mmCIF file of C-alpha atoms in Angstrom:
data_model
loop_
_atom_site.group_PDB
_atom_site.id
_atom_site.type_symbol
_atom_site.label_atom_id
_atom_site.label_comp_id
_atom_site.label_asym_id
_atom_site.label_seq_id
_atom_site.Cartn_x
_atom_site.Cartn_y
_atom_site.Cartn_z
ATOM 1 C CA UNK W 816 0.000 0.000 0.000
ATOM 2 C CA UNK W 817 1.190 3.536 -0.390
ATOM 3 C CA UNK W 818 2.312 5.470 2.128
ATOM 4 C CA UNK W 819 0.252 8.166 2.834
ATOM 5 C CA UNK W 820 1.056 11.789 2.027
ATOM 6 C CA UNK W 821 0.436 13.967 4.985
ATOM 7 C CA UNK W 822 0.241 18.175 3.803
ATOM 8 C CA UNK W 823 3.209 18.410 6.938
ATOM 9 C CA UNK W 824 5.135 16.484 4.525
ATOM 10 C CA UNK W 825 4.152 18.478 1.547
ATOM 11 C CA UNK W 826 4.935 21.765 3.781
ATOM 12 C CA UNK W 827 8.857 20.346 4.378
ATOM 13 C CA UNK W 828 9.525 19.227 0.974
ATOM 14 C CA UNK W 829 7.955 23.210 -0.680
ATOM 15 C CA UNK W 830 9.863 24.969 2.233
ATOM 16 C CA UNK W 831 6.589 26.786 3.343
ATOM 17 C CA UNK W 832 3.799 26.772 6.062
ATOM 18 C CA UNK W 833 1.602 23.555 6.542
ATOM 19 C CA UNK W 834 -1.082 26.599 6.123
ATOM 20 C CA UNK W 835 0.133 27.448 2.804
ATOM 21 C CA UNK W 836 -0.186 24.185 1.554
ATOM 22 C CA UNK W 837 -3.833 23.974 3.027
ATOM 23 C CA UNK W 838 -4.988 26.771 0.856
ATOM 24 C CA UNK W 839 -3.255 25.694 -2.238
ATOM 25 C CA UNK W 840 -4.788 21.992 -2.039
ATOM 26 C CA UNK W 841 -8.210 24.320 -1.773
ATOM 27 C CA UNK W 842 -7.689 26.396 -3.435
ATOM 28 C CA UNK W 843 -8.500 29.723 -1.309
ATOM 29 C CA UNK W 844 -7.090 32.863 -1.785
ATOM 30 C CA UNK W 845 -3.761 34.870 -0.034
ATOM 31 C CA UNK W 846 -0.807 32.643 -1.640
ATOM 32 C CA UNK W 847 2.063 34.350 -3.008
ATOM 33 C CA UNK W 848 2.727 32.926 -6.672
ATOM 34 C CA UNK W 849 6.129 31.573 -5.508
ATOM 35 C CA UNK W 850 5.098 29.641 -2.733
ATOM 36 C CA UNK W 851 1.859 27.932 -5.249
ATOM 37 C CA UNK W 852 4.632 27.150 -7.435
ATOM 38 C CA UNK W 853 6.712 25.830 -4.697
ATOM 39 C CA UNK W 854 3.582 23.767 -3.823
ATOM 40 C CA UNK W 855 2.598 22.651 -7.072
ATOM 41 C CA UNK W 856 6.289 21.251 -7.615
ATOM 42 C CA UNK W 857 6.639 19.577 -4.048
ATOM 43 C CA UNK W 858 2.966 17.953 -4.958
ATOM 44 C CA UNK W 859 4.382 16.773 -8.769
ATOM 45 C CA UNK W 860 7.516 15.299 -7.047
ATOM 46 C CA UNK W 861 5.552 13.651 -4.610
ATOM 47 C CA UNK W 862 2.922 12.445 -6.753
ATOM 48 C CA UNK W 863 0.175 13.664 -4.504
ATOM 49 C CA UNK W 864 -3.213 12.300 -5.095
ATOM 50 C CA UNK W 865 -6.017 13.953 -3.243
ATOM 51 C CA UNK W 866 -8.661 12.388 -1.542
ATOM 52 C CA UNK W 867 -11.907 14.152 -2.857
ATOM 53 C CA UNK W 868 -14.356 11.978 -1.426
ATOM 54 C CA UNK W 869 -12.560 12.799 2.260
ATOM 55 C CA UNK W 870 -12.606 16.870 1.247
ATOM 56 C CA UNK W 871 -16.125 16.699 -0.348
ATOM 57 C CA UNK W 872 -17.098 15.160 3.562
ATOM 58 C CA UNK W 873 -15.084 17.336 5.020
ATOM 59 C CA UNK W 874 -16.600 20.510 2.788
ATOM 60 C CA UNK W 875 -20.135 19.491 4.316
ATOM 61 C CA UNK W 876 -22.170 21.409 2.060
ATOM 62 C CA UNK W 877 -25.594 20.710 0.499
ATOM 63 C CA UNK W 878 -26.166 20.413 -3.108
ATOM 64 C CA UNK W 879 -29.306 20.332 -5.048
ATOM 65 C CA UNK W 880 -29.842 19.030 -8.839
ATOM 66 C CA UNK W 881 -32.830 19.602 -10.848
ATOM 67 C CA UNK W 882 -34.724 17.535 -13.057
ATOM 68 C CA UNK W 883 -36.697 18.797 -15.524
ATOM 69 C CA UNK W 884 -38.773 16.000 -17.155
ATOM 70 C CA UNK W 885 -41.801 15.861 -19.395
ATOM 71 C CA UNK W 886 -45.393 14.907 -17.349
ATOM 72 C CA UNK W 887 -45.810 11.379 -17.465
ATOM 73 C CA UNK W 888 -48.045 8.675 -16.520
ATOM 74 C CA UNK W 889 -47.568 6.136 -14.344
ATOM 75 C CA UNK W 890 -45.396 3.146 -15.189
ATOM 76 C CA UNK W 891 -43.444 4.837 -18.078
ATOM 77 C CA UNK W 892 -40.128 5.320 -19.374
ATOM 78 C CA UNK W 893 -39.744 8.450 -17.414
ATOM 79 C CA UNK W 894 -40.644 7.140 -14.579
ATOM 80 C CA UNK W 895 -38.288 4.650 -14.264
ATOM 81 C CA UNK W 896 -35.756 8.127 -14.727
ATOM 82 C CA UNK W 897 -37.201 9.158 -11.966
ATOM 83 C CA UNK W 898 -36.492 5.778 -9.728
ATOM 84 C CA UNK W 899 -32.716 5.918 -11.015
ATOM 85 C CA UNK W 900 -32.338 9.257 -10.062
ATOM 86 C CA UNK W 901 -33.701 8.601 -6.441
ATOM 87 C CA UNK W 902 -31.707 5.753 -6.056
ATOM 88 C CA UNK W 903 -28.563 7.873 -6.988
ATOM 89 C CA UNK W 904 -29.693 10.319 -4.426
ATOM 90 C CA UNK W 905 -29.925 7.954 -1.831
ATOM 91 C CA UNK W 906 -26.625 6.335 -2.681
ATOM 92 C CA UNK W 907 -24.582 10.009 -2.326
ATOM 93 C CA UNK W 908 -27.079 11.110 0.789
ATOM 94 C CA UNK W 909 -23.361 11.249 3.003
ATOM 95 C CA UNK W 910 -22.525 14.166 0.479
ATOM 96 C CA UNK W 911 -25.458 16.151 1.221
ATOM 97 C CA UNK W 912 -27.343 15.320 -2.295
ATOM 98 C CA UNK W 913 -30.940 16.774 -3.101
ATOM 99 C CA UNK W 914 -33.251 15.883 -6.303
ATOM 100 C CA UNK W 915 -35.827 18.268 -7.007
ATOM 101 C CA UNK W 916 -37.954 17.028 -10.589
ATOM 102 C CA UNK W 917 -40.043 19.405 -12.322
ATOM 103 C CA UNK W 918 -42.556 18.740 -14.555
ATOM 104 C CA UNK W 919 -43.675 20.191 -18.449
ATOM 105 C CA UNK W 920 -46.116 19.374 -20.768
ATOM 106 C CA UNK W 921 -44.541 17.895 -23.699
ATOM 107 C CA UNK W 922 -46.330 19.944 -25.858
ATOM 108 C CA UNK W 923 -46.395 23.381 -24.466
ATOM 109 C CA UNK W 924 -43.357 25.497 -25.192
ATOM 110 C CA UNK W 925 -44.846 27.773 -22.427
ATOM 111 C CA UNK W 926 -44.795 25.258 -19.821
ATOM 112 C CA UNK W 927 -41.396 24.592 -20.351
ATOM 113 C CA UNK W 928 -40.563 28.266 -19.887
ATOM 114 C CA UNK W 929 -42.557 28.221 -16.829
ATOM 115 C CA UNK W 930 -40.577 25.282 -15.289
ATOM 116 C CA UNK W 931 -36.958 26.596 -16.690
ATOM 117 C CA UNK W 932 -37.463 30.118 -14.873
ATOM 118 C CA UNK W 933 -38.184 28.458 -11.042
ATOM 119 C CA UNK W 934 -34.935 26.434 -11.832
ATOM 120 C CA UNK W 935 -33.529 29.613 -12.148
ATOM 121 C CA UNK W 936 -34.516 31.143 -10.026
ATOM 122 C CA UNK W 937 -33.605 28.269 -7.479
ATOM 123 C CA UNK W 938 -30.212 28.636 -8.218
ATOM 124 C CA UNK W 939 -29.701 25.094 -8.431
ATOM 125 C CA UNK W 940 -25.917 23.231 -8.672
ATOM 126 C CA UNK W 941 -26.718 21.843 -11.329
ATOM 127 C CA UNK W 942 -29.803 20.809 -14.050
ATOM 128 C CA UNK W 943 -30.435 17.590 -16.119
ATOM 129 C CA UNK W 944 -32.500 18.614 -19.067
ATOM 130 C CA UNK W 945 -35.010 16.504 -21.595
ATOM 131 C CA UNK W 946 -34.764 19.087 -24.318
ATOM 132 C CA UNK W 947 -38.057 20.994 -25.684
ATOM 133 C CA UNK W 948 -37.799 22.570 -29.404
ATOM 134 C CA UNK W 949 -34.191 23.582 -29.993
ATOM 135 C CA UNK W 950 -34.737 27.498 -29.693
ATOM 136 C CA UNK W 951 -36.787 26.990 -26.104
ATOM 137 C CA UNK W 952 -34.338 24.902 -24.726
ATOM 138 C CA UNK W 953 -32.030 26.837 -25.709
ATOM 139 C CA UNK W 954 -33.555 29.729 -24.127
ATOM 140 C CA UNK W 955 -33.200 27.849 -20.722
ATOM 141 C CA UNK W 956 -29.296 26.511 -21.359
ATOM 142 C CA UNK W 957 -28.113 30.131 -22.297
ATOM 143 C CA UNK W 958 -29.448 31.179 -18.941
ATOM 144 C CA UNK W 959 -27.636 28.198 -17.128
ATOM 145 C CA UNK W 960 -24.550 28.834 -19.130
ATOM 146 C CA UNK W 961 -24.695 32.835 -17.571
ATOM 147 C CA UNK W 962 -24.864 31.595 -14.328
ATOM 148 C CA UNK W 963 -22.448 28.925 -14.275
ATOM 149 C CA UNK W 964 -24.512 25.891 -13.829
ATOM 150 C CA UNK W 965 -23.929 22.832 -15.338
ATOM 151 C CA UNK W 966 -26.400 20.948 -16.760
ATOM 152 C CA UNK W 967 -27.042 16.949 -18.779
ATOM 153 C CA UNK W 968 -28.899 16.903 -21.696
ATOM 154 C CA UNK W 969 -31.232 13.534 -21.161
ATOM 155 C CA UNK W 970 -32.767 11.588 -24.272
ATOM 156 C CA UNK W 971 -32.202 13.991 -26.749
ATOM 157 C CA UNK W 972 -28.515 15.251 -27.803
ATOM 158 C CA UNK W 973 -28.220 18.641 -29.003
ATOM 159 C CA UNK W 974 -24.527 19.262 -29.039
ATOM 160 C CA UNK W 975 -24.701 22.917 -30.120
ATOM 161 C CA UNK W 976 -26.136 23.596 -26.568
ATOM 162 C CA UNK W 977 -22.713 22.385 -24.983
ATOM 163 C CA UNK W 978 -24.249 20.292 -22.266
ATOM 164 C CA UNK W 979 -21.710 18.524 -19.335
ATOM 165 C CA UNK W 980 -22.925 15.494 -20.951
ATOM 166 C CA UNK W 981 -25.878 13.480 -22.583
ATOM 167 C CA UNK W 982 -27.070 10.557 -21.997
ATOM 168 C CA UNK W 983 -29.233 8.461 -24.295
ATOM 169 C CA UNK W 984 -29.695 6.137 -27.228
ATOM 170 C CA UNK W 985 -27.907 7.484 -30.528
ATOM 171 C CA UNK W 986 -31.860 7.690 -32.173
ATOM 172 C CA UNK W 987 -30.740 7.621 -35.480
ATOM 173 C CA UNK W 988 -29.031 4.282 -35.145
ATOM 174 C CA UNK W 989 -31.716 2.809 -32.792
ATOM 175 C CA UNK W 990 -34.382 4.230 -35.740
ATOM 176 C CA UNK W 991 -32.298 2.293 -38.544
ATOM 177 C CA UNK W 992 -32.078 -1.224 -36.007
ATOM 178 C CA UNK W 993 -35.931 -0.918 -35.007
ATOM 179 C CA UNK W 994 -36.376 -1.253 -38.792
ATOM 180 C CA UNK W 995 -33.976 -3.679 -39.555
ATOM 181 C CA UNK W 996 -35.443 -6.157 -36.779
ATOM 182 C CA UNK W 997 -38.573 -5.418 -37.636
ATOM 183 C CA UNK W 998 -38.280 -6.204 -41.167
ATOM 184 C CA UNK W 999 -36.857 -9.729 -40.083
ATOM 185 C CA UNK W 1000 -39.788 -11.113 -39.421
ATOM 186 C CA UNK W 1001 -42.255 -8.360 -41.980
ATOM 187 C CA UNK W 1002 -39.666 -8.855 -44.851
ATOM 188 C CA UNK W 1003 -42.950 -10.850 -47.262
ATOM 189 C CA UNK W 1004 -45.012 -7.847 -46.477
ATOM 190 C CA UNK W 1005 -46.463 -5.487 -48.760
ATOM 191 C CA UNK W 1006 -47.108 -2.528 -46.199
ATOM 192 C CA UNK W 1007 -46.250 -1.996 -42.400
ATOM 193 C CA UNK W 1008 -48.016 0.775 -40.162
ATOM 194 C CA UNK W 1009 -45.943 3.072 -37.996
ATOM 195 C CA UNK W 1010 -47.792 4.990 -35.918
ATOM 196 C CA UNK W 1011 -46.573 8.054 -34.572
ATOM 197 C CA UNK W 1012 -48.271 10.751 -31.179
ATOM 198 C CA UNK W 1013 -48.370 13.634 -32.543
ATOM 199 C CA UNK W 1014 -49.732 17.318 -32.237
ATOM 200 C CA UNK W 1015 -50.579 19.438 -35.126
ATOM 201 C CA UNK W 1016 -48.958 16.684 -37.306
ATOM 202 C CA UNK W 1017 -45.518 16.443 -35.766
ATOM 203 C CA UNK W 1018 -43.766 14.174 -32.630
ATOM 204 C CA UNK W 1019 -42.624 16.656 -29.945
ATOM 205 C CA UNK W 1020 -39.807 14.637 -29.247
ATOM 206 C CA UNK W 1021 -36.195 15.047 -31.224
ATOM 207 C CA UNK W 1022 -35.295 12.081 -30.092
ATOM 208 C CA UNK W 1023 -38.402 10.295 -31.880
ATOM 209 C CA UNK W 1024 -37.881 12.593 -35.146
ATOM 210 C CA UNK W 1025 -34.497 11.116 -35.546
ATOM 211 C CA UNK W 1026 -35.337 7.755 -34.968
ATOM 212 C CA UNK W 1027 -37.976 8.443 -37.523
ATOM 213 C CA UNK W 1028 -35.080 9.329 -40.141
ATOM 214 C CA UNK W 1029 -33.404 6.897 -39.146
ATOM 215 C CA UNK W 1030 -36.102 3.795 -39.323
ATOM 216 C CA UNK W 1031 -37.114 5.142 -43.051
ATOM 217 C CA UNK W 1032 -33.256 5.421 -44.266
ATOM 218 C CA UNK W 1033 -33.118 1.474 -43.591
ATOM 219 C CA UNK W 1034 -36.697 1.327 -45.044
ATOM 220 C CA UNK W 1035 -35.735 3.282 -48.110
ATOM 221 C CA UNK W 1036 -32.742 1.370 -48.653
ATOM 222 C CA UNK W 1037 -33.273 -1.986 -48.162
ATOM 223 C CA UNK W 1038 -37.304 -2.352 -48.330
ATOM 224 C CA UNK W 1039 -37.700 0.811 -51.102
ATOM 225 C CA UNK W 1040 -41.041 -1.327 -51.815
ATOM 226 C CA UNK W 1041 -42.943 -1.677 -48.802
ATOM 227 C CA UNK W 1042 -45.510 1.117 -48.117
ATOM 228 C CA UNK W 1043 -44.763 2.725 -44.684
ATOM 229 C CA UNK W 1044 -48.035 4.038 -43.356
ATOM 230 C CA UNK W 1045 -48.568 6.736 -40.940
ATOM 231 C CA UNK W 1046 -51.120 6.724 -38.052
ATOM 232 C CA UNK W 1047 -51.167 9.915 -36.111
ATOM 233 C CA UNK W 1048 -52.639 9.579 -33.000
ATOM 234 C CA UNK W 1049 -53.366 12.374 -30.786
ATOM 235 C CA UNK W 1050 -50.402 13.185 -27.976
ATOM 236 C CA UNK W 1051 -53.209 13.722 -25.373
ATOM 237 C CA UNK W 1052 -56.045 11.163 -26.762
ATOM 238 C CA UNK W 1053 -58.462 9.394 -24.796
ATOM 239 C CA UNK W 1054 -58.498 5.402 -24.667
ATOM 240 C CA UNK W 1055 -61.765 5.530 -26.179
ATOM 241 C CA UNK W 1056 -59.894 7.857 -28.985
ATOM 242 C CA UNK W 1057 -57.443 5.874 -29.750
ATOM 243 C CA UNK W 1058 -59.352 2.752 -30.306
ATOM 244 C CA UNK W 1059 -61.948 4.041 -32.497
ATOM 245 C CA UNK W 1060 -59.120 5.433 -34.686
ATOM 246 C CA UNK W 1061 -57.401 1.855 -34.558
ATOM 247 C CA UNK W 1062 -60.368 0.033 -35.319
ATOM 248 C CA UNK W 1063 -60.992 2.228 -38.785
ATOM 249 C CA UNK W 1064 -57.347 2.095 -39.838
ATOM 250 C CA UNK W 1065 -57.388 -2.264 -39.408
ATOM 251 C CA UNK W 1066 -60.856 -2.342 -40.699
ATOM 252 C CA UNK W 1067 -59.338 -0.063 -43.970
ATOM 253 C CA UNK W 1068 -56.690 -1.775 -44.217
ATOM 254 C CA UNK W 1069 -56.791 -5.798 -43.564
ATOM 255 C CA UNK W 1070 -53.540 -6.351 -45.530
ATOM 256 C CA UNK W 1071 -51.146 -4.661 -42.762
ATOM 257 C CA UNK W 1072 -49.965 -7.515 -39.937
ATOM 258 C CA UNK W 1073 -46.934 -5.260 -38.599
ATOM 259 C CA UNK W 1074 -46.865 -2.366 -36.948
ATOM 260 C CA UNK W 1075 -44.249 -0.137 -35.203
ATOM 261 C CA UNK W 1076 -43.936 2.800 -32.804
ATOM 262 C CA UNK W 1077 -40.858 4.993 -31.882
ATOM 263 C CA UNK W 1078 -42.089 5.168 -28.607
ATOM 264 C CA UNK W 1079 -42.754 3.939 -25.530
ATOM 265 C CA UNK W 1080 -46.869 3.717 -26.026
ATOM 266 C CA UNK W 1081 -46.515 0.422 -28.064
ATOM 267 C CA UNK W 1082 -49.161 -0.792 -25.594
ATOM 268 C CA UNK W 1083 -51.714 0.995 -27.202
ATOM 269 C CA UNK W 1084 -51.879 -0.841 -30.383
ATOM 270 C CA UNK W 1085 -51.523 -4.079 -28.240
ATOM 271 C CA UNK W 1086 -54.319 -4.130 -25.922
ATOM 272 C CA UNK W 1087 -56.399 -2.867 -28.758
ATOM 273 C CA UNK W 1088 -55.092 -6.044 -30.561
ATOM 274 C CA UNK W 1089 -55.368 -8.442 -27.978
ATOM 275 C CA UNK W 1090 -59.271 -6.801 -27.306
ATOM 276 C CA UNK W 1091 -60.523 -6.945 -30.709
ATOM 277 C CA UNK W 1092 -59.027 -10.497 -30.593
ATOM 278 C CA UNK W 1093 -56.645 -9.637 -33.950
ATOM 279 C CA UNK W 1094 -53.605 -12.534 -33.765
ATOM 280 C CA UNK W 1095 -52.785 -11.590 -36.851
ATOM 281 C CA UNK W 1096 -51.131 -8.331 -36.028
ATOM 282 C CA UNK W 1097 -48.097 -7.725 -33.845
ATOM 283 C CA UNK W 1098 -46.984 -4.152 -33.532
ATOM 284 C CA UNK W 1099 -42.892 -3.445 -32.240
ATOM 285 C CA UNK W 1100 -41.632 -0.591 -29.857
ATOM 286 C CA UNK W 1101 -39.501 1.089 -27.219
ATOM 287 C CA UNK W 1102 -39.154 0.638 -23.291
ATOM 288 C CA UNK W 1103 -39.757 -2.218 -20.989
ATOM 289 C CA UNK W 1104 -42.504 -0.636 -18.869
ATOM 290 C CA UNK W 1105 -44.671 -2.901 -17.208
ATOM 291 C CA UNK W 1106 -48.038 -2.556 -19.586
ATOM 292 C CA UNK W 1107 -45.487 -3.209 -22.487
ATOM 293 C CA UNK W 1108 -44.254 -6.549 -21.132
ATOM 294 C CA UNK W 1109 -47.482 -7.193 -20.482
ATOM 295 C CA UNK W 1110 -48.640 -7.328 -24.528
ATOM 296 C CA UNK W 1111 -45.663 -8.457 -25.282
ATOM 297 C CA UNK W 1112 -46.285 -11.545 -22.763
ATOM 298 C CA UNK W 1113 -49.459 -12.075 -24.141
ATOM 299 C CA UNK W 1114 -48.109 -11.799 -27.989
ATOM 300 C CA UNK W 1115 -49.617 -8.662 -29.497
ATOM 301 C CA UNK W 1116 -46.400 -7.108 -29.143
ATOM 302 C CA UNK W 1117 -43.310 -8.719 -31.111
ATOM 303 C CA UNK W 1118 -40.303 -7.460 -29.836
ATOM 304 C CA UNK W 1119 -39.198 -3.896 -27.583
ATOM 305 C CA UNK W 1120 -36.361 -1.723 -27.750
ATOM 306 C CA UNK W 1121 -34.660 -1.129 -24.356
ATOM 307 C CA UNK W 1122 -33.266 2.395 -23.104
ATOM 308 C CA UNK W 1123 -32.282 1.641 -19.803
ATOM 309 C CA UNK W 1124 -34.233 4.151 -18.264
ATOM 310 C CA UNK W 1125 -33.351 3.906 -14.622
ATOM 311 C CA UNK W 1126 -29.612 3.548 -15.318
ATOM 312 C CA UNK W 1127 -30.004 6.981 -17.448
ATOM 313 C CA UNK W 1128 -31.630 8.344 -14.650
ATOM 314 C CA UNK W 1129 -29.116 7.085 -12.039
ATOM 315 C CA UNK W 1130 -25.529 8.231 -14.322
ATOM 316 C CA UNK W 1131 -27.442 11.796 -14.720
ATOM 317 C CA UNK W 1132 -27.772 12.673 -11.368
ATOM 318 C CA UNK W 1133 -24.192 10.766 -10.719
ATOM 319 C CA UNK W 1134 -22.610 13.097 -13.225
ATOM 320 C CA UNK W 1135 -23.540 15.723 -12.009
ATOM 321 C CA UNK W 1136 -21.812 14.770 -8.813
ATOM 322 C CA UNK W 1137 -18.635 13.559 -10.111
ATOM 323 C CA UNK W 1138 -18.454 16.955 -11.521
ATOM 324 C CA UNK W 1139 -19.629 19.154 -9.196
ATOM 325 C CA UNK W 1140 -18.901 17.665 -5.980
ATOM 326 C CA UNK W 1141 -15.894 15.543 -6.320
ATOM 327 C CA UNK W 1142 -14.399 18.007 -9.448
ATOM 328 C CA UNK W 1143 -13.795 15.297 -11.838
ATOM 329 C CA UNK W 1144 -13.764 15.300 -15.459
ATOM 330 C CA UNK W 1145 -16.696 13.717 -17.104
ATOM 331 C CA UNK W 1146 -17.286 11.522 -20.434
ATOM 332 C CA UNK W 1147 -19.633 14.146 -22.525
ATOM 333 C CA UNK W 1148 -21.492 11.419 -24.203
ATOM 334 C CA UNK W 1149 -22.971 8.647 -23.124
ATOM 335 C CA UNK W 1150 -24.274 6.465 -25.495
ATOM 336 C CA UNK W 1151 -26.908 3.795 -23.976
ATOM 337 C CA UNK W 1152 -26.939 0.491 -25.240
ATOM 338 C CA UNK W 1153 -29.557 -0.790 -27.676
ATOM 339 C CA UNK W 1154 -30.977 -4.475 -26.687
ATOM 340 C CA UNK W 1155 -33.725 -5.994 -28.029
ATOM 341 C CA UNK W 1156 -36.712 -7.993 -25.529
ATOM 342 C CA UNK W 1157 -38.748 -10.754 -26.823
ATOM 343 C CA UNK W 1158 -41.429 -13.019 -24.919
ATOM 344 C CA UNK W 1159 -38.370 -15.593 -23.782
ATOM 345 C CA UNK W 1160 -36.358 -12.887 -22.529
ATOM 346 C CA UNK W 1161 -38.146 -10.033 -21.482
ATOM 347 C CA UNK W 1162 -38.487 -11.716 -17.537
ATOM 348 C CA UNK W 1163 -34.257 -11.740 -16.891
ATOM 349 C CA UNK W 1164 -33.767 -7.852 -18.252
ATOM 350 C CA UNK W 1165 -32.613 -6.366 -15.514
ATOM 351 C CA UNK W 1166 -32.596 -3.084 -14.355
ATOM 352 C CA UNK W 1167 -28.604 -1.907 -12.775
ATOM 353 C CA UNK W 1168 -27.006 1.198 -12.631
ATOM 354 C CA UNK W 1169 -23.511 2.023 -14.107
#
């Protein structure tokens, strides 16, 4: 084991007070610039390697992260964010950690406003961020960049914002293998279905737009003559919505067996499948929430997509205090694996942190 450097021995071997050294190591103010070079030599020589968990003890002082997450159901993706994060909060509670999520409507530019201005006005350590539109969230990171806080850019990467770090799925390569495993088992088909949530005729969600892109550029090369269909269902439908507009578009058009969603409401289609008794249909998607596994149990979903949503939340809030509190450099991005579930294998995914 190595011996351990005590700052008296730093103090003899720099030639100045063990109160010198003290400040240098924290960096506090009234040292002469020959005795921090002194220091800084004496601490080269000796190979000095601090103990930052010890000092961020010692420090003592409380930090608080924001979340700011789109409104959710229960048992979805983002709340399984939400469980990760907690759990990372409780695993750093010695350092004097505290998670504070907000909420925004996905499809309200002004609620995200809203929500970005009482982080701000919290004053926060630092922010993890699932991005709006480009131009509101940027509104929101310019402000964090002003005041010094750092902040993670969750599920959708937007490098031109200069986040800490992102974590997430690279969407359009999850977009182009959705398509490609889809297609194993659609590749006689004439015509597949993707259906989309959307409001005035778009997704709200960058991360779905690119894995959009991404699913038709394998579609376009590889399959240039199946039909891709859209079904737009509305972002904040009704049950009762959605399954009158599901039972016109299978009753219009009996030659479509697959389906596929970029998204984590894959469950939809399913339990309108496995109510109107249609075996003939199997729709694919994203995220191993409970009322997913459930269809895909029961067979009227064929395969999902996992994110790893709790480890994403969990590294987020982790990041943030590797950074922050212990002052180390951080990867700035984090790509999160994409693994495919099926009926035999969907019961041993398992959900661990990194």
């Amino acid at each position: 084991m190595a011996e351990k450097i005590r700052i008296k021995d730093i103090a003899e071997r720099a030639g100045v007070s063990v109160g010198t050294v003290d400040r240098v190591l924290h960096d506090r103010p009234n040292v002469s610039e020959p005795a921090r070079k002194k220091v800084e030599q004496a601490l080269k020589e000796m190979n000095y390697q601090p103990n930052m968990y010890a000092s961020a003890l010692a420090y003592n002082k409380q930090y608080t992260f924001y979340m700011l997450l789109p409104k959710h159901e229960s048992e979805a993706y983002w709340e399984e964010i939400e469980e990760g994060a907690r759990k990372c909060e409780d695993t750093r509670r010695d350092f004097h950690i505290d998670v504070e999520i907000c909420f925004f409507e996905r499809s309200s530019d002004e609620s995200f406003r809203e929500k970005a201005s009482e982080i701000i006005q919290a004053k926060p350590e630092g922010v993890v961020v699932v991005p709006s539109s480009l131009d509101v969230t940027r509104e929101f990171t310019d402000q964090l960049h002003e005041q010094n806080i750092p902040f993670i850019l969750l599920d959708s990467y937007m490098p031109d914002l200069k986040p800490l770090s992102f974590y997430g799925q690279d969407s359009f390569c999850s977009g182009y293998f959705a398509a490609k495993m889809l297609m194993m088992i659609a590749c006689r088909e004439t015509e597949i279905m993707l259906m989309r949530q959307t409001k005035d005729g778009r997704v709200m969600s960058k991360q779905q737009d690119n894995r959009e892109v991404g699913f038709l550029h394998y579609m376009h090369d590889h399959y240039p003559n199946v039909k891709v269909t859209d079904l737009d269902l509305p972002l904040n439908g009704t049950r009762a919505e959605y399954n009158k507009m599901l039972e016109k578009f299978f009753s219009s058009n009996p030659q479509v067996h697959h389906c596929i969603t970029l998204t984590s409401k894959a469950h939809i289609v399913g339990d309108f499948l496995l109510k109107t008794n249609r075996r003939n249909i199997q729709i694919m998607g994203y995220d191993m929430v409970e009322k997913n596994a459930r269809c895909l149990r029961e067979g009227s979903i064929s395969f999902l997509i996992a994110q790893h949503a709790y480890m994403q939340g969990y590294a987020c809030i982790d990041t943030l205090f590797q950074a922050i509190v212990l002052k180390k450099k951080v990867t700035p991005v984090n790509y999160m694996p994409i693994e495919l579930l099926m009926k035999e294998n969907v019961d041993f995914y398992r959900r661990t942190q990194l």
